[in-house]
PDB file of N, CA and C in Angstrom:
ATOM      1  N   MET A 593      79.573 -15.966  93.876  1.00  0.00           N
ATOM      2  CA  MET A 593      78.970 -16.184  92.759  1.00  0.00           C
ATOM      3  C   MET A 593      79.770 -16.929  91.714  1.00  0.00           C
ATOM      4  N   SER A 594      79.188 -18.045  91.262  1.00  0.00           N
ATOM      5  CA  SER A 594      79.955 -18.694  90.199  1.00  0.00           C
ATOM      6  C   SER A 594      80.117 -17.854  88.861  1.00  0.00           C
ATOM      7  N   LYS A 595      81.170 -18.485  87.963  1.00  0.00           N
ATOM      8  CA  LYS A 595      81.431 -17.849  86.952  1.00  0.00           C
ATOM      9  C   LYS A 595      80.187 -17.899  85.945  1.00  0.00           C
ATOM     10  N   MET A 596      79.545 -19.236  86.183  1.00  0.00           N
ATOM     11  CA  MET A 596      78.375 -19.340  85.118  1.00  0.00           C
ATOM     12  C   MET A 596      77.292 -18.319  85.396  1.00  0.00           C
ATOM     13  N   SER A 597      77.117 -18.115  86.799  1.00  0.00           N
ATOM     14  CA  SER A 597      75.984 -17.159  87.189  1.00  0.00           C
ATOM     15  C   SER A 597      76.335 -15.733  86.678  1.00  0.00           C
ATOM     16  N   VAL A 598      77.679 -15.366  86.884  1.00  0.00           N
ATOM     17  CA  VAL A 598      78.127 -14.115  86.150  1.00  0.00           C
ATOM     18  C   VAL A 598      77.693 -13.969  84.764  1.00  0.00           C
ATOM     19  N   ALA A 599      78.145 -14.938  84.247  1.00  0.00           N
ATOM     20  CA  ALA A 599      77.970 -14.863  82.483  1.00  0.00           C
ATOM     21  C   ALA A 599      76.553 -14.915  82.304  1.00  0.00           C
ATOM     22  N   ASN A 600      75.736 -15.635  82.900  1.00  0.00           N
ATOM     23  CA  ASN A 600      74.262 -15.757  82.676  1.00  0.00           C
ATOM     24  C   ASN A 600      73.677 -14.236  83.005  1.00  0.00           C
ATOM     25  N   SER A 601      73.876 -13.643  84.250  1.00  0.00           N
ATOM     26  CA  SER A 601      73.461 -12.368  84.355  1.00  0.00           C
ATOM     27  C   SER A 601      73.860 -11.273  83.495  1.00  0.00           C
ATOM     28  N   PHE A 602      75.300 -11.369  82.887  1.00  0.00           N
ATOM     29  CA  PHE A 602      75.682 -10.414  82.055  1.00  0.00           C
ATOM     30  C   PHE A 602      74.950 -10.626  80.531  1.00  0.00           C
ATOM     31  N   GLY A 603      74.705 -11.723  80.363  1.00  0.00           N
ATOM     32  CA  GLY A 603      73.914 -12.352  78.861  1.00  0.00           C
ATOM     33  C   GLY A 603      72.659 -11.645  79.152  1.00  0.00           C
ATOM     34  N   ARG A 604      71.917 -11.541  80.005  1.00  0.00           N
ATOM     35  CA  ARG A 604      70.556 -11.297  80.198  1.00  0.00           C
ATOM     36  C   ARG A 604      70.513  -9.547  80.120  1.00  0.00           C
ATOM     37  N   CYS A 605      71.456  -8.828  80.406  1.00  0.00           N
ATOM     38  CA  CYS A 605      71.653  -7.432  80.456  1.00  0.00           C
ATOM     39  C   CYS A 605      72.310  -6.969  79.279  1.00  0.00           C
ATOM     40  N   ALA A 606      73.070  -7.735  78.562  1.00  0.00           N
ATOM     41  CA  ALA A 606      74.067  -7.163  77.344  1.00  0.00           C
ATOM     42  C   ALA A 606      73.246  -6.254  76.315  1.00  0.00           C
ATOM     43  N   SER A 607      71.893  -6.797  76.021  1.00  0.00           N
ATOM     44  CA  SER A 607      71.301  -6.134  75.010  1.00  0.00           C
ATOM     45  C   SER A 607      70.957  -4.574  75.392  1.00  0.00           C
ATOM     46  N   ARG A 608      70.879  -4.370  76.625  1.00  0.00           N
ATOM     47  CA  ARG A 608      70.397  -3.136  77.099  1.00  0.00           C
ATOM     48  C   ARG A 608      71.735  -2.184  77.635  1.00  0.00           C
ATOM     49  N   TYR A 609      72.892  -2.841  77.474  1.00  0.00           N
ATOM     50  CA  TYR A 609      74.098  -2.178  77.988  1.00  0.00           C
ATOM     51  C   TYR A 609      74.248  -0.749  77.384  1.00  0.00           C
ATOM     52  N   GLU A 610      74.088  -0.748  75.898  1.00  0.00           N
ATOM     53  CA  GLU A 610      74.578   0.630  75.420  1.00  0.00           C
ATOM     54  C   GLU A 610      73.684   1.625  75.909  1.00  0.00           C
ATOM     55  N   GLN A 611      72.440   1.602  76.022  1.00  0.00           N
ATOM     56  CA  GLN A 611      71.297   2.742  76.366  1.00  0.00           C
ATOM     57  C   GLN A 611      71.761   3.104  77.731  1.00  0.00           C
ATOM     58  N   HIS A 612      72.488   2.390  78.488  1.00  0.00           N
ATOM     59  CA  HIS A 612      72.702   2.977  79.922  1.00  0.00           C
ATOM     60  C   HIS A 612      74.440   3.452  79.988  1.00  0.00           C
ATOM     61  N   ALA A 613      75.014   3.370  78.820  1.00  0.00           N
ATOM     62  CA  ALA A 613      76.571   3.556  78.841  1.00  0.00           C
ATOM     63  C   ALA A 613      76.874   5.104  78.754  1.00  0.00           C
ATOM     64  N   PHE A 614      76.130   5.915  79.327  1.00  0.00           N
ATOM     65  CA  PHE A 614      76.214   7.300  79.078  1.00  0.00           C
ATOM     66  C   PHE A 614      77.424   7.777  79.604  1.00  0.00           C
ATOM     67  N   VAL A 615      77.753   7.482  80.850  1.00  0.00           N
ATOM     68  CA  VAL A 615      79.172   7.736  81.416  1.00  0.00           C
ATOM     69  C   VAL A 615      80.362   7.403  80.602  1.00  0.00           C
ATOM     70  N   GLN A 616      80.453   6.180  79.964  1.00  0.00           N
ATOM     71  CA  GLN A 616      81.482   5.655  79.038  1.00  0.00           C
ATOM     72  C   GLN A 616      81.361   6.561  77.926  1.00  0.00           C
ATOM     73  N   LYS A 617      80.227   6.694  77.203  1.00  0.00           N
ATOM     74  CA  LYS A 617      80.198   7.625  76.067  1.00  0.00           C
ATOM     75  C   LYS A 617      80.812   9.007  76.134  1.00  0.00           C
ATOM     76  N   GLU A 618      80.519   9.725  77.295  1.00  0.00           N
ATOM     77  CA  GLU A 618      80.939  10.952  77.700  1.00  0.00           C
ATOM     78  C   GLU A 618      82.363  10.935  77.862  1.00  0.00           C
ATOM     79  N   ILE A 619      82.984  10.011  78.546  1.00  0.00           N
ATOM     80  CA  ILE A 619      84.336   9.945  78.707  1.00  0.00           C
ATOM     81  C   ILE A 619      85.175   9.732  77.500  1.00  0.00           C
ATOM     82  N   ALA A 620      84.527   8.845  76.623  1.00  0.00           N
ATOM     83  CA  ALA A 620      85.250   8.651  75.318  1.00  0.00           C
ATOM     84  C   ALA A 620      85.113   9.912  74.355  1.00  0.00           C
ATOM     85  N   ALA A 621      84.102  10.639  74.347  1.00  0.00           N
ATOM     86  CA  ALA A 621      83.982  12.112  73.588  1.00  0.00           C
ATOM     87  C   ALA A 621      84.979  12.914  74.220  1.00  0.00           C
ATOM     88  N   ARG A 622      85.033  13.111  75.505  1.00  0.00           N
ATOM     89  CA  ARG A 622      86.056  13.933  76.017  1.00  0.00           C
ATOM     90  C   ARG A 622      87.627  13.495  75.846  1.00  0.00           C
ATOM     91  N   LEU A 623      87.729  12.130  75.895  1.00  0.00           N
ATOM     92  CA  LEU A 623      89.041  11.656  75.482  1.00  0.00           C
ATOM     93  C   LEU A 623      89.368  11.949  73.961  1.00  0.00           C
ATOM     94  N   MET A 624      88.355  11.786  73.148  1.00  0.00           N
ATOM     95  CA  MET A 624      88.730  12.080  71.764  1.00  0.00           C
ATOM     96  C   MET A 624      89.037  13.614  71.427  1.00  0.00           C
ATOM     97  N   ASP A 625      88.312  14.401  72.143  1.00  0.00           N
ATOM     98  CA  ASP A 625      88.598  15.968  72.122  1.00  0.00           C
ATOM     99  C   ASP A 625      90.123  16.302  72.408  1.00  0.00           C
ATOM    100  N   ARG A 626      90.533  15.492  73.451  1.00  0.00           N
ATOM    101  CA  ARG A 626      91.901  15.919  74.037  1.00  0.00           C
ATOM    102  C   ARG A 626      92.993  15.181  72.984  1.00  0.00           C
ATOM    103  N   VAL A 627      92.656  14.033  72.522  1.00  0.00           N
ATOM    104  CA  VAL A 627      93.614  13.371  71.594  1.00  0.00           C
ATOM    105  C   VAL A 627      93.747  14.043  70.300  1.00  0.00           C
ATOM    106  N   ALA A 628      92.567  14.494  69.787  1.00  0.00           N
ATOM    107  CA  ALA A 628      92.628  15.350  68.559  1.00  0.00           C
ATOM    108  C   ALA A 628      93.791  16.376  68.391  1.00  0.00           C
ATOM    109  N   SER A 629      94.237  16.901  69.492  1.00  0.00           N
ATOM    110  CA  SER A 629      95.401  18.085  69.289  1.00  0.00           C
ATOM    111  C   SER A 629      96.776  17.349  69.567  1.00  0.00           C
ATOM    112  N   TRP A 630      96.879  16.245  69.808  1.00  0.00           N
ATOM    113  CA  TRP A 630      98.321  15.531  69.910  1.00  0.00           C
ATOM    114  C   TRP A 630      98.881  15.202  68.583  1.00  0.00           C
ATOM    115  N   PRO A 631     100.018  15.542  68.561  1.00  0.00           N
ATOM    116  CA  PRO A 631     100.836  15.493  67.195  1.00  0.00           C
ATOM    117  C   PRO A 631     101.211  13.993  66.803  1.00  0.00           C
ATOM    118  N   ALA A 632     101.124  13.120  67.836  1.00  0.00           N
ATOM    119  CA  ALA A 632     101.466  11.572  67.618  1.00  0.00           C
ATOM    120  C   ALA A 632     100.528  10.968  66.689  1.00  0.00           C
ATOM    121  N   LYS A 633     101.160   9.989  65.715  1.00  0.00           N
ATOM    122  CA  LYS A 633     100.365   9.382  64.893  1.00  0.00           C
ATOM    123  C   LYS A 633     100.708   7.737  65.245  1.00  0.00           C
ATOM    124  N   PRO A 634      99.640   7.208  65.985  1.00  0.00           N
ATOM    125  CA  PRO A 634     100.007   5.971  66.485  1.00  0.00           C
ATOM    126  C   PRO A 634     100.009   4.764  65.383  1.00  0.00           C
ATOM    127  N   LEU A 635     100.510   3.661  65.571  1.00  0.00           N
ATOM    128  CA  LEU A 635     100.500   2.773  64.533  1.00  0.00           C
ATOM    129  C   LEU A 635      99.465   1.514  65.238  1.00  0.00           C
ATOM    130  N   THR A 636      99.468   1.528  66.551  1.00  0.00           N
ATOM    131  CA  THR A 636      98.486   0.525  67.071  1.00  0.00           C
ATOM    132  C   THR A 636      97.757   1.237  68.240  1.00  0.00           C
ATOM    133  N   ILE A 637      96.451   0.926  68.419  1.00  0.00           N
ATOM    134  CA  ILE A 637      95.740   1.621  69.521  1.00  0.00           C
ATOM    135  C   ILE A 637      94.931   0.231  69.993  1.00  0.00           C
ATOM    136  N   LEU A 638      95.183   0.460  71.482  1.00  0.00           N
ATOM    137  CA  LEU A 638      94.416  -0.734  72.101  1.00  0.00           C
ATOM    138  C   LEU A 638      93.369  -0.093  72.900  1.00  0.00           C
ATOM    139  N   ASP A 639      92.132  -0.304  72.740  1.00  0.00           N
ATOM    140  CA  ASP A 639      90.986   0.242  73.502  1.00  0.00           C
ATOM    141  C   ASP A 639      90.686  -0.931  74.478  1.00  0.00           C
ATOM    142  N   LEU A 640      90.977  -0.649  75.821  1.00  0.00           N
ATOM    143  CA  LEU A 640      90.853  -1.740  76.849  1.00  0.00           C
ATOM    144  C   LEU A 640      89.388  -1.594  77.642  1.00  0.00           C
ATOM    145  N   GLY A 641      88.709  -2.411  77.762  1.00  0.00           N
ATOM    146  CA  GLY A 641      87.416  -2.302  78.314  1.00  0.00           C
ATOM    147  C   GLY A 641      86.265  -1.532  77.130  1.00  0.00           C
ATOM    148  N   CYS A 642      86.512  -1.901  75.963  1.00  0.00           N
ATOM    149  CA  CYS A 642      85.728  -1.330  75.119  1.00  0.00           C
ATOM    150  C   CYS A 642      84.333  -1.251  75.097  1.00  0.00           C
ATOM    151  N   GLY A 643      83.841  -2.364  75.908  1.00  0.00           N
ATOM    152  CA  GLY A 643      82.277  -2.632  76.017  1.00  0.00           C
ATOM    153  C   GLY A 643      81.760  -2.825  74.622  1.00  0.00           C
ATOM    154  N   PRO A 644      80.732  -2.182  74.143  1.00  0.00           N
ATOM    155  CA  PRO A 644      80.101  -2.327  73.014  1.00  0.00           C
ATOM    156  C   PRO A 644      81.034  -1.981  71.779  1.00  0.00           C
ATOM    157  N   ALA A 645      82.177  -1.449  71.893  1.00  0.00           N
ATOM    158  CA  ALA A 645      82.931  -0.953  70.848  1.00  0.00           C
ATOM    159  C   ALA A 645      82.645   0.285  70.104  1.00  0.00           C
ATOM    160  N   SER A 646      81.875   0.991  70.869  1.00  0.00           N
ATOM    161  CA  SER A 646      81.402   2.228  69.852  1.00  0.00           C
ATOM    162  C   SER A 646      82.398   3.204  69.629  1.00  0.00           C
ATOM    163  N   LEU A 647      83.464   3.176  70.346  1.00  0.00           N
ATOM    164  CA  LEU A 647      84.731   4.304  70.251  1.00  0.00           C
ATOM    165  C   LEU A 647      85.721   3.661  69.273  1.00  0.00           C
ATOM    166  N   LEU A 648      85.593   2.239  68.741  1.00  0.00           N
ATOM    167  CA  LEU A 648      86.423   1.849  67.685  1.00  0.00           C
ATOM    168  C   LEU A 648      86.296   2.447  66.284  1.00  0.00           C
ATOM    169  N   GLU A 649      85.189   2.608  65.801  1.00  0.00           N
ATOM    170  CA  GLU A 649      85.090   3.259  64.553  1.00  0.00           C
ATOM    171  C   GLU A 649      85.656   4.744  64.487  1.00  0.00           C
ATOM    172  N   VAL A 650      85.314   5.597  65.611  1.00  0.00           N
ATOM    173  CA  VAL A 650      85.866   6.787  65.722  1.00  0.00           C
ATOM    174  C   VAL A 650      87.437   6.956  65.815  1.00  0.00           C
ATOM    175  N   LEU A 651      87.985   5.864  66.479  1.00  0.00           N
ATOM    176  CA  LEU A 651      89.407   5.841  66.370  1.00  0.00           C
ATOM    177  C   LEU A 651      89.974   5.390  65.137  1.00  0.00           C
ATOM    178  N   LYS A 652      89.346   4.531  64.346  1.00  0.00           N
ATOM    179  CA  LYS A 652      89.655   4.150  63.079  1.00  0.00           C
ATOM    180  C   LYS A 652      89.655   5.360  62.022  1.00  0.00           C
ATOM    181  N   LYS A 653      88.637   6.175  62.253  1.00  0.00           N
ATOM    182  CA  LYS A 653      88.403   7.446  61.486  1.00  0.00           C
ATOM    183  C   LYS A 653      89.492   8.402  61.810  1.00  0.00           C
ATOM    184  N   ALA A 654      89.775   8.570  62.960  1.00  0.00           N
ATOM    185  CA  ALA A 654      90.825   9.601  63.423  1.00  0.00           C
ATOM    186  C   ALA A 654      92.342   9.074  63.183  1.00  0.00           C
ATOM    187  N   TYR A 655      92.475   7.865  63.165  1.00  0.00           N
ATOM    188  CA  TYR A 655      93.713   7.356  62.955  1.00  0.00           C
ATOM    189  C   TYR A 655      93.896   6.115  61.886  1.00  0.00           C
ATOM    190  N   PRO A 656      93.524   6.568  60.664  1.00  0.00           N
ATOM    191  CA  PRO A 656      93.502   5.393  59.624  1.00  0.00           C
ATOM    192  C   PRO A 656      94.759   4.715  59.281  1.00  0.00           C
ATOM    193  N   GLN A 657      95.742   5.034  59.774  1.00  0.00           N
ATOM    194  CA  GLN A 657      97.018   4.247  59.569  1.00  0.00           C
ATOM    195  C   GLN A 657      97.185   3.370  60.696  1.00  0.00           C
ATOM    196  N   ALA A 658      96.453   3.444  61.786  1.00  0.00           N
ATOM    197  CA  ALA A 658      96.702   2.513  62.896  1.00  0.00           C
ATOM    198  C   ALA A 658      95.746   1.192  62.919  1.00  0.00           C
ATOM    199  N   SER A 659      96.365   0.300  63.376  1.00  0.00           N
ATOM    200  CA  SER A 659      95.882  -0.901  63.747  1.00  0.00           C
ATOM    201  C   SER A 659      94.886  -0.861  65.259  1.00  0.00           C
ATOM    202  N   VAL A 660      93.536  -0.647  64.975  1.00  0.00           N
ATOM    203  CA  VAL A 660      92.774  -0.296  66.247  1.00  0.00           C
ATOM    204  C   VAL A 660      92.254  -1.695  66.831  1.00  0.00           C
ATOM    205  N   ILE A 661      92.519  -2.037  68.046  1.00  0.00           N
ATOM    206  CA  ILE A 661      92.089  -3.275  68.602  1.00  0.00           C
ATOM    207  C   ILE A 661      91.121  -3.073  69.933  1.00  0.00           C
ATOM    208  N   GLY A 662      90.005  -3.699  69.971  1.00  0.00           N
ATOM    209  CA  GLY A 662      89.158  -3.397  71.240  1.00  0.00           C
ATOM    210  C   GLY A 662      89.211  -4.692  71.943  1.00  0.00           C
ATOM    211  N   LEU A 663      89.121  -4.694  73.268  1.00  0.00           N
ATOM    212  CA  LEU A 663      89.394  -5.765  74.199  1.00  0.00           C
ATOM    213  C   LEU A 663      88.461  -5.477  75.426  1.00  0.00           C
ATOM    214  N   ASP A 664      87.378  -6.211  75.623  1.00  0.00           N
ATOM    215  CA  ASP A 664      86.677  -6.123  76.710  1.00  0.00           C
ATOM    216  C   ASP A 664      86.891  -7.175  77.845  1.00  0.00           C
TER     217      ASP A 664
END
């Protein structure tokens, strides 16, 4: 499969991605529950594989002092 074919396929499905990302949302919620009790105050947070970036706003609110970066 060529890169162009993959890009075209992704482009066709991108608008419906978030409605099917229930596993990603569940994992993000569990991660935030665990991280909330950590004493660390990070200055930089990198969300690798952030998808539609739904977790970025949550991270920004939880860690307002941090630079939050999303990379997919």
